[in-house]
Amino acid sequence: MFMKKLVLLISILVLSFSLAGCGGDTKKAEKPAAKEIKIGATAGPHAQVVEAVAKEGKKQGLNIKVIEFSDYITPDKALADGEIDLVSYQHKPFMENFNKQNKSDLVAIGRTILMRMGIYSDKHKDLKNLPENAIIAIPNDPTNGGRGLVLLEKAGLIKLKEGVGFKATAKDVVDNPKKFQFKELEAAQLPRSLQDVDVAVITMNYVMSGGLDVKKQGLFWETKDEPLAVMILAVKGKDKENTTYLKIAKLFHSEGVRKYIADTFKGTIVPAE
């Protein structure tokens, strides 16, 4: 009788240790996956760069998903509504205007890439050598038209009425010593216009889609601190100190992402320092 009880006790102990071992393995196998972080970006260069960021983030245990958008309003709206966690596609003035119109509180937590407007030409190698009555093509939309004229002023080609800034039009040119003629065109047509004009002022997205060579055809660009050229990473105000999101902001300047940008965009897009 004693032996039977002893055998039964040993069997119970063995079974208990066995179950405990199985339970430990199950717990290890069921380790929860990293929380998914959604970053909104417009299709094209912005989404491509965020994909590179996601790849680098994976090495650090971050689970980043890129949500692509086809317009410029929906991403900010999705962020404000809490449908996504961050957005990467706009400059700070655009975000601030969205906040004003929608009473939202989006904030920038980092600079991502530079998309600078520049002056391009197929006919000239130096802006100093532009002839009198040279034809200069500029965008015909109010924002980029004014931005283009400001760039021409910074290049020393013209002078604008004081204080007009990006709201400038050709009528605000107060000093034009070489009597340049301004030709206003749809922004998308500007790369093709280089055959017919002396120089054209073109935003970087159309430089890319038009297949222009920045080094060969580019003559002058906006500075690295130009607010309309610096793209930002934005979050809701309550998340501006989120350590994970700040880590993602740093990934835009990681060696892997910098190399991807250099190899893919060949100088049309560069990291925003």
Short mmCIF file of N, CA, C and O in Angstrom, two decimals, residues 35-123:
data_model
loop_
_atom_site.label_atom_id
_atom_site.label_comp_id
_atom_site.label_asym_id
_atom_site.label_seq_id
_atom_site.Cartn_x
_atom_site.Cartn_y
_atom_site.Cartn_z
N LYS A 35 3.60 47.07 -31.45
CA LYS A 35 2.42 47.84 -31.83
C LYS A 35 2.63 48.47 -33.21
O LYS A 35 3.68 49.03 -33.50
N GLU A 36 1.63 48.38 -34.05
CA GLU A 36 1.72 48.95 -35.40
C GLU A 36 1.61 50.48 -35.34
O GLU A 36 0.70 51.03 -34.71
N ILE A 37 2.53 51.15 -36.00
CA ILE A 37 2.54 52.60 -36.06
C ILE A 37 2.25 53.02 -37.49
O ILE A 37 2.98 52.65 -38.42
N LYS A 38 1.18 53.77 -37.68
CA LYS A 38 0.76 54.16 -39.03
C LYS A 38 1.26 55.56 -39.38
O LYS A 38 0.97 56.53 -38.68
N ILE A 39 2.00 55.63 -40.50
CA ILE A 39 2.49 56.93 -40.98
C ILE A 39 1.85 57.23 -42.33
O ILE A 39 1.99 56.45 -43.28
N GLY A 40 1.16 58.35 -42.42
CA GLY A 40 0.54 58.75 -43.68
C GLY A 40 1.51 59.53 -44.55
O GLY A 40 2.29 60.34 -44.06
N ALA A 41 1.47 59.27 -45.85
CA ALA A 41 2.34 59.97 -46.80
C ALA A 41 1.68 59.97 -48.17
O ALA A 41 0.96 59.03 -48.52
N THR A 42 1.91 61.01 -48.95
CA THR A 42 1.38 61.04 -50.31
C THR A 42 2.19 60.10 -51.19
O THR A 42 3.39 59.90 -50.98
N ALA A 43 1.51 59.49 -52.16
CA ALA A 43 2.15 58.53 -53.06
C ALA A 43 3.30 59.19 -53.80
O ALA A 43 3.24 60.37 -54.16
N GLY A 44 4.37 58.45 -54.00
CA GLY A 44 5.54 59.00 -54.67
C GLY A 44 6.72 59.13 -53.71
O GLY A 44 6.88 58.29 -52.82
N PRO A 45 7.53 60.16 -53.86
CA PRO A 45 8.75 60.31 -53.06
C PRO A 45 8.53 60.25 -51.56
O PRO A 45 9.31 59.61 -50.84
N HIS A 46 7.48 60.91 -51.06
CA HIS A 46 7.24 60.92 -49.62
C HIS A 46 7.01 59.50 -49.09
O HIS A 46 7.59 59.08 -48.09
N ALA A 47 6.13 58.77 -49.77
CA ALA A 47 5.85 57.39 -49.35
C ALA A 47 7.09 56.51 -49.49
O ALA A 47 7.35 55.64 -48.65
N GLN A 48 7.87 56.72 -50.54
CA GLN A 48 9.08 55.93 -50.75
C GLN A 48 10.07 56.13 -49.61
O GLN A 48 10.67 55.16 -49.12
N VAL A 49 10.24 57.37 -49.19
CA VAL A 49 11.18 57.65 -48.10
C VAL A 49 10.67 57.05 -46.79
O VAL A 49 11.45 56.48 -46.02
N VAL A 50 9.36 57.13 -46.56
CA VAL A 50 8.81 56.55 -45.33
C VAL A 50 8.97 55.02 -45.34
O VAL A 50 9.20 54.41 -44.30
N GLU A 51 8.86 54.41 -46.51
CA GLU A 51 9.09 52.96 -46.61
C GLU A 51 10.53 52.63 -46.19
O GLU A 51 10.78 51.62 -45.51
N ALA A 52 11.48 53.48 -46.59
CA ALA A 52 12.87 53.28 -46.20
C ALA A 52 13.02 53.45 -44.69
O ALA A 52 13.79 52.71 -44.04
N VAL A 53 12.29 54.39 -44.12
CA VAL A 53 12.30 54.60 -42.67
C VAL A 53 11.73 53.37 -41.96
O VAL A 53 12.26 52.92 -40.94
N ALA A 54 10.65 52.83 -42.52
CA ALA A 54 10.03 51.63 -41.93
C ALA A 54 11.01 50.46 -41.92
O ALA A 54 11.07 49.68 -40.96
N LYS A 55 11.78 50.34 -42.98
CA LYS A 55 12.77 49.26 -43.09
C LYS A 55 13.84 49.40 -42.01
O LYS A 55 14.24 48.43 -41.37
N GLU A 56 14.30 50.64 -41.80
CA GLU A 56 15.31 50.88 -40.76
C GLU A 56 14.69 50.68 -39.38
O GLU A 56 15.34 50.17 -38.47
N GLY A 57 13.43 51.10 -39.23
CA GLY A 57 12.76 50.95 -37.95
C GLY A 57 12.58 49.50 -37.53
O GLY A 57 12.64 49.17 -36.34
N LYS A 58 12.39 48.65 -38.51
CA LYS A 58 12.21 47.21 -38.23
C LYS A 58 13.44 46.64 -37.53
O LYS A 58 13.33 45.76 -36.68
N LYS A 59 14.62 47.16 -37.86
CA LYS A 59 15.85 46.70 -37.23
C LYS A 59 15.88 47.06 -35.75
O LYS A 59 16.60 46.45 -34.97
N GLN A 60 15.09 48.08 -35.37
CA GLN A 60 15.03 48.51 -33.98
C GLN A 60 13.76 48.03 -33.28
O GLN A 60 13.40 48.50 -32.21
N GLY A 61 13.06 47.09 -33.92
CA GLY A 61 11.87 46.52 -33.31
C GLY A 61 10.61 47.33 -33.51
O GLY A 61 9.59 47.07 -32.86
N LEU A 62 10.64 48.30 -34.42
CA LEU A 62 9.46 49.13 -34.68
C LEU A 62 8.64 48.53 -35.83
O LEU A 62 9.20 48.10 -36.84
N ASN A 63 7.35 48.54 -35.65
CA ASN A 63 6.44 48.01 -36.67
C ASN A 63 5.71 49.18 -37.34
O ASN A 63 4.66 49.62 -36.90
N ILE A 64 6.32 49.70 -38.41
CA ILE A 64 5.79 50.89 -39.09
C ILE A 64 5.06 50.49 -40.36
O ILE A 64 5.59 49.76 -41.20
N LYS A 65 3.85 51.00 -40.50
CA LYS A 65 3.07 50.75 -41.71
C LYS A 65 2.83 52.07 -42.43
O LYS A 65 2.41 53.06 -41.83
N VAL A 66 3.11 52.09 -43.73
CA VAL A 66 2.94 53.31 -44.53
C VAL A 66 1.53 53.32 -45.13
O VAL A 66 1.12 52.37 -45.79
N ILE A 67 0.81 54.40 -44.88
CA ILE A 67 -0.54 54.58 -45.44
C ILE A 67 -0.44 55.65 -46.53
O ILE A 67 -0.13 56.80 -46.24
N GLU A 68 -0.68 55.26 -47.78
CA GLU A 68 -0.54 56.20 -48.89
C GLU A 68 -1.83 56.96 -49.16
O GLU A 68 -2.92 56.41 -49.08
N PHE A 69 -1.66 58.24 -49.50
CA PHE A 69 -2.78 59.10 -49.85
C PHE A 69 -2.53 59.73 -51.22
O PHE A 69 -1.37 59.90 -51.63
N SER A 70 -3.60 60.09 -51.90
CA SER A 70 -3.47 60.66 -53.25
C SER A 70 -3.74 62.16 -53.29
O SER A 70 -3.69 62.77 -54.34
N ASP A 71 -4.02 62.76 -52.14
CA ASP A 71 -4.27 64.20 -52.10
C ASP A 71 -3.54 64.80 -50.91
O ASP A 71 -2.90 64.09 -50.12
N TYR A 72 -3.62 66.13 -50.76
CA TYR A 72 -2.84 66.82 -49.74
C TYR A 72 -3.64 67.20 -48.49
O TYR A 72 -3.07 67.74 -47.54
N ILE A 73 -4.92 66.94 -48.46
CA ILE A 73 -5.74 67.31 -47.31
C ILE A 73 -6.05 66.11 -46.41
O ILE A 73 -5.97 66.18 -45.19
N THR A 74 -6.35 64.97 -47.05
CA THR A 74 -6.77 63.78 -46.30
C THR A 74 -5.76 63.30 -45.26
O THR A 74 -6.16 62.89 -44.17
N PRO A 75 -4.45 63.33 -45.55
CA PRO A 75 -3.50 62.84 -44.53
C PRO A 75 -3.59 63.59 -43.21
O PRO A 75 -3.65 62.97 -42.14
N ASP A 76 -3.62 64.93 -43.27
CA ASP A 76 -3.72 65.71 -42.03
C ASP A 76 -5.04 65.45 -41.32
O ASP A 76 -5.10 65.39 -40.09
N LYS A 77 -6.09 65.30 -42.10
CA LYS A 77 -7.41 65.03 -41.51
C LYS A 77 -7.40 63.68 -40.80
O LYS A 77 -7.92 63.54 -39.69
N ALA A 78 -6.80 62.68 -41.44
CA ALA A 78 -6.72 61.34 -40.83
C ALA A 78 -5.90 61.38 -39.54
O ALA A 78 -6.24 60.70 -38.57
N LEU A 79 -4.85 62.19 -39.52
CA LEU A 79 -4.03 62.33 -38.31
C LEU A 79 -4.84 63.02 -37.22
O LEU A 79 -4.87 62.56 -36.07
N ALA A 80 -5.51 64.11 -37.56
CA ALA A 80 -6.30 64.85 -36.58
C ALA A 80 -7.42 63.99 -36.00
O ALA A 80 -7.77 64.12 -34.82
N ASP A 81 -7.96 63.09 -36.82
CA ASP A 81 -9.06 62.22 -36.39
C ASP A 81 -8.57 60.97 -35.66
O ASP A 81 -9.37 60.15 -35.21
N GLY A 82 -7.25 60.79 -35.58
CA GLY A 82 -6.69 59.65 -34.86
C GLY A 82 -6.67 58.35 -35.65
O GLY A 82 -6.44 57.28 -35.10
N GLU A 83 -6.87 58.43 -36.96
CA GLU A 83 -6.86 57.22 -37.80
C GLU A 83 -5.44 56.75 -38.09
O GLU A 83 -5.22 55.57 -38.37
N ILE A 84 -4.48 57.68 -38.06
CA ILE A 84 -3.07 57.34 -38.23
C ILE A 84 -2.29 58.06 -37.14
O ILE A 84 -2.83 58.90 -36.41
N ASP A 85 -1.00 57.73 -37.02
CA ASP A 85 -0.20 58.25 -35.90
C ASP A 85 0.70 59.42 -36.26
O ASP A 85 0.96 60.30 -35.43
N LEU A 86 1.21 59.44 -37.50
CA LEU A 86 2.09 60.51 -37.95
C LEU A 86 1.82 60.77 -39.43
O LEU A 86 1.24 59.92 -40.12
N VAL A 87 2.28 61.92 -39.92
CA VAL A 87 2.23 62.19 -41.36
C VAL A 87 3.56 62.77 -41.82
O VAL A 87 4.22 63.50 -41.08
N SER A 88 3.93 62.44 -43.07
CA SER A 88 5.17 62.94 -43.64
C SER A 88 4.93 63.26 -45.11
O SER A 88 4.98 62.38 -45.95
N TYR A 89 4.66 64.56 -45.40
CA TYR A 89 4.40 64.93 -46.80
C TYR A 89 4.33 66.44 -47.04
O TYR A 89 4.19 66.87 -48.18
N GLN A 90 4.43 67.25 -46.01
CA GLN A 90 4.11 68.68 -46.14
C GLN A 90 5.16 69.56 -45.49
O GLN A 90 6.03 69.08 -44.76
N HIS A 91 5.09 70.87 -45.81
CA HIS A 91 5.94 71.81 -45.12
C HIS A 91 5.15 72.45 -43.98
O HIS A 91 3.92 72.32 -43.90
N LYS A 92 5.86 73.13 -43.09
CA LYS A 92 5.24 73.66 -41.88
C LYS A 92 4.13 74.69 -42.16
O LYS A 92 3.07 74.65 -41.53
N PRO A 93 4.32 75.63 -43.10
CA PRO A 93 3.24 76.58 -43.39
C PRO A 93 1.95 75.90 -43.83
O PRO A 93 0.85 76.35 -43.47
N PHE A 94 2.06 74.82 -44.58
CA PHE A 94 0.86 74.09 -45.02
C PHE A 94 0.15 73.50 -43.81
O PHE A 94 -1.07 73.58 -43.68
N MET A 95 0.92 72.89 -42.89
CA MET A 95 0.33 72.29 -41.69
C MET A 95 -0.33 73.36 -40.82
O MET A 95 -1.43 73.16 -40.30
N GLU A 96 0.33 74.50 -40.69
CA GLU A 96 -0.23 75.57 -39.86
C GLU A 96 -1.52 76.11 -40.45
O GLU A 96 -2.45 76.47 -39.72
N ASN A 97 -1.59 76.17 -41.77
CA ASN A 97 -2.82 76.61 -42.43
C ASN A 97 -3.94 75.60 -42.20
O ASN A 97 -5.10 75.98 -41.96
N PHE A 98 -3.59 74.30 -42.23
CA PHE A 98 -4.58 73.26 -41.95
C PHE A 98 -5.10 73.40 -40.53
O PHE A 98 -6.32 73.31 -40.29
N ASN A 99 -4.19 73.62 -39.59
CA ASN A 99 -4.60 73.80 -38.20
C ASN A 99 -5.57 74.97 -38.05
O ASN A 99 -6.59 74.87 -37.34
N LYS A 100 -5.26 76.05 -38.73
CA LYS A 100 -6.09 77.25 -38.64
C LYS A 100 -7.49 77.01 -39.20
O LYS A 100 -8.50 77.42 -38.61
N GLN A 101 -7.56 76.32 -40.32
CA GLN A 101 -8.84 76.10 -40.98
C GLN A 101 -9.67 75.02 -40.30
O GLN A 101 -10.90 75.01 -40.41
N ASN A 102 -8.99 74.09 -39.62
CA ASN A 102 -9.71 72.96 -39.03
C ASN A 102 -9.68 72.92 -37.50
O ASN A 102 -10.16 71.96 -36.90
N LYS A 103 -9.10 73.97 -36.90
CA LYS A 103 -9.00 74.05 -35.44
C LYS A 103 -8.37 72.80 -34.85
O LYS A 103 -8.81 72.27 -33.83
N SER A 104 -7.34 72.31 -35.52
CA SER A 104 -6.62 71.13 -35.04
C SER A 104 -5.30 71.56 -34.39
O SER A 104 -4.94 72.74 -34.41
N ASP A 105 -4.58 70.59 -33.84
CA ASP A 105 -3.35 70.92 -33.11
C ASP A 105 -2.18 70.06 -33.56
O ASP A 105 -1.44 69.51 -32.74
N LEU A 106 -1.98 69.94 -34.86
CA LEU A 106 -0.86 69.16 -35.37
C LEU A 106 0.44 69.94 -35.15
O LEU A 106 0.47 71.17 -35.27
N VAL A 107 1.51 69.23 -34.81
CA VAL A 107 2.80 69.88 -34.58
C VAL A 107 3.91 69.09 -35.28
O VAL A 107 3.80 67.89 -35.50
N ALA A 108 4.97 69.80 -35.62
CA ALA A 108 6.13 69.17 -36.26
C ALA A 108 7.08 68.64 -35.19
O ALA A 108 7.36 69.33 -34.21
N ILE A 109 7.58 67.42 -35.39
CA ILE A 109 8.55 66.87 -34.44
C ILE A 109 9.89 66.58 -35.12
O ILE A 109 10.80 66.05 -34.50
N GLY A 110 10.00 66.93 -36.39
CA GLY A 110 11.27 66.71 -37.08
C GLY A 110 11.21 67.14 -38.52
O GLY A 110 10.14 67.27 -39.11
N ARG A 111 12.38 67.39 -39.10
CA ARG A 111 12.51 67.71 -40.52
C ARG A 111 12.85 66.43 -41.26
O ARG A 111 13.64 65.62 -40.77
N THR A 112 12.27 66.24 -42.43
CA THR A 112 12.46 64.98 -43.14
C THR A 112 13.33 65.14 -44.39
O THR A 112 14.48 64.75 -44.40
N ILE A 113 12.78 65.75 -45.44
CA ILE A 113 13.53 65.92 -46.68
C ILE A 113 13.38 67.35 -47.20
O ILE A 113 12.48 68.07 -46.79
N LEU A 114 14.28 67.72 -48.09
CA LEU A 114 14.20 69.02 -48.75
C LEU A 114 13.69 68.82 -50.17
O LEU A 114 14.17 67.96 -50.91
N MET A 115 12.69 69.63 -50.55
CA MET A 115 12.20 69.64 -51.93
C MET A 115 12.24 71.10 -52.38
O MET A 115 11.25 71.83 -52.32
N ARG A 116 13.41 71.52 -52.82
CA ARG A 116 13.65 72.93 -53.11
C ARG A 116 13.22 73.34 -54.52
O ARG A 116 13.46 72.62 -55.49
N MET A 117 12.63 74.50 -54.60
CA MET A 117 12.35 75.11 -55.91
C MET A 117 13.68 75.62 -56.46
O MET A 117 14.55 76.06 -55.70
N GLY A 118 13.82 75.52 -57.78
CA GLY A 118 15.07 75.96 -58.38
C GLY A 118 14.86 76.63 -59.72
O GLY A 118 13.77 76.62 -60.29
N ILE A 119 15.93 77.23 -60.21
CA ILE A 119 15.93 77.87 -61.53
C ILE A 119 16.72 76.98 -62.48
O ILE A 119 17.88 76.64 -62.19
N TYR A 120 16.11 76.61 -63.60
CA TYR A 120 16.70 75.65 -64.54
C TYR A 120 16.78 76.23 -65.95
O TYR A 120 15.99 77.11 -66.31
N SER A 121 17.73 75.71 -66.72
CA SER A 121 17.87 76.20 -68.09
C SER A 121 18.54 75.15 -68.97
O SER A 121 19.38 74.37 -68.51
N ASP A 122 18.15 75.15 -70.24
CA ASP A 122 18.83 74.33 -71.25
C ASP A 122 19.74 75.20 -72.11
O ASP A 122 20.52 74.68 -72.91
N LYS A 123 19.64 76.51 -71.94
CA LYS A 123 20.35 77.43 -72.83
C LYS A 123 21.50 78.18 -72.15
O LYS A 123 22.40 78.68 -72.83
#
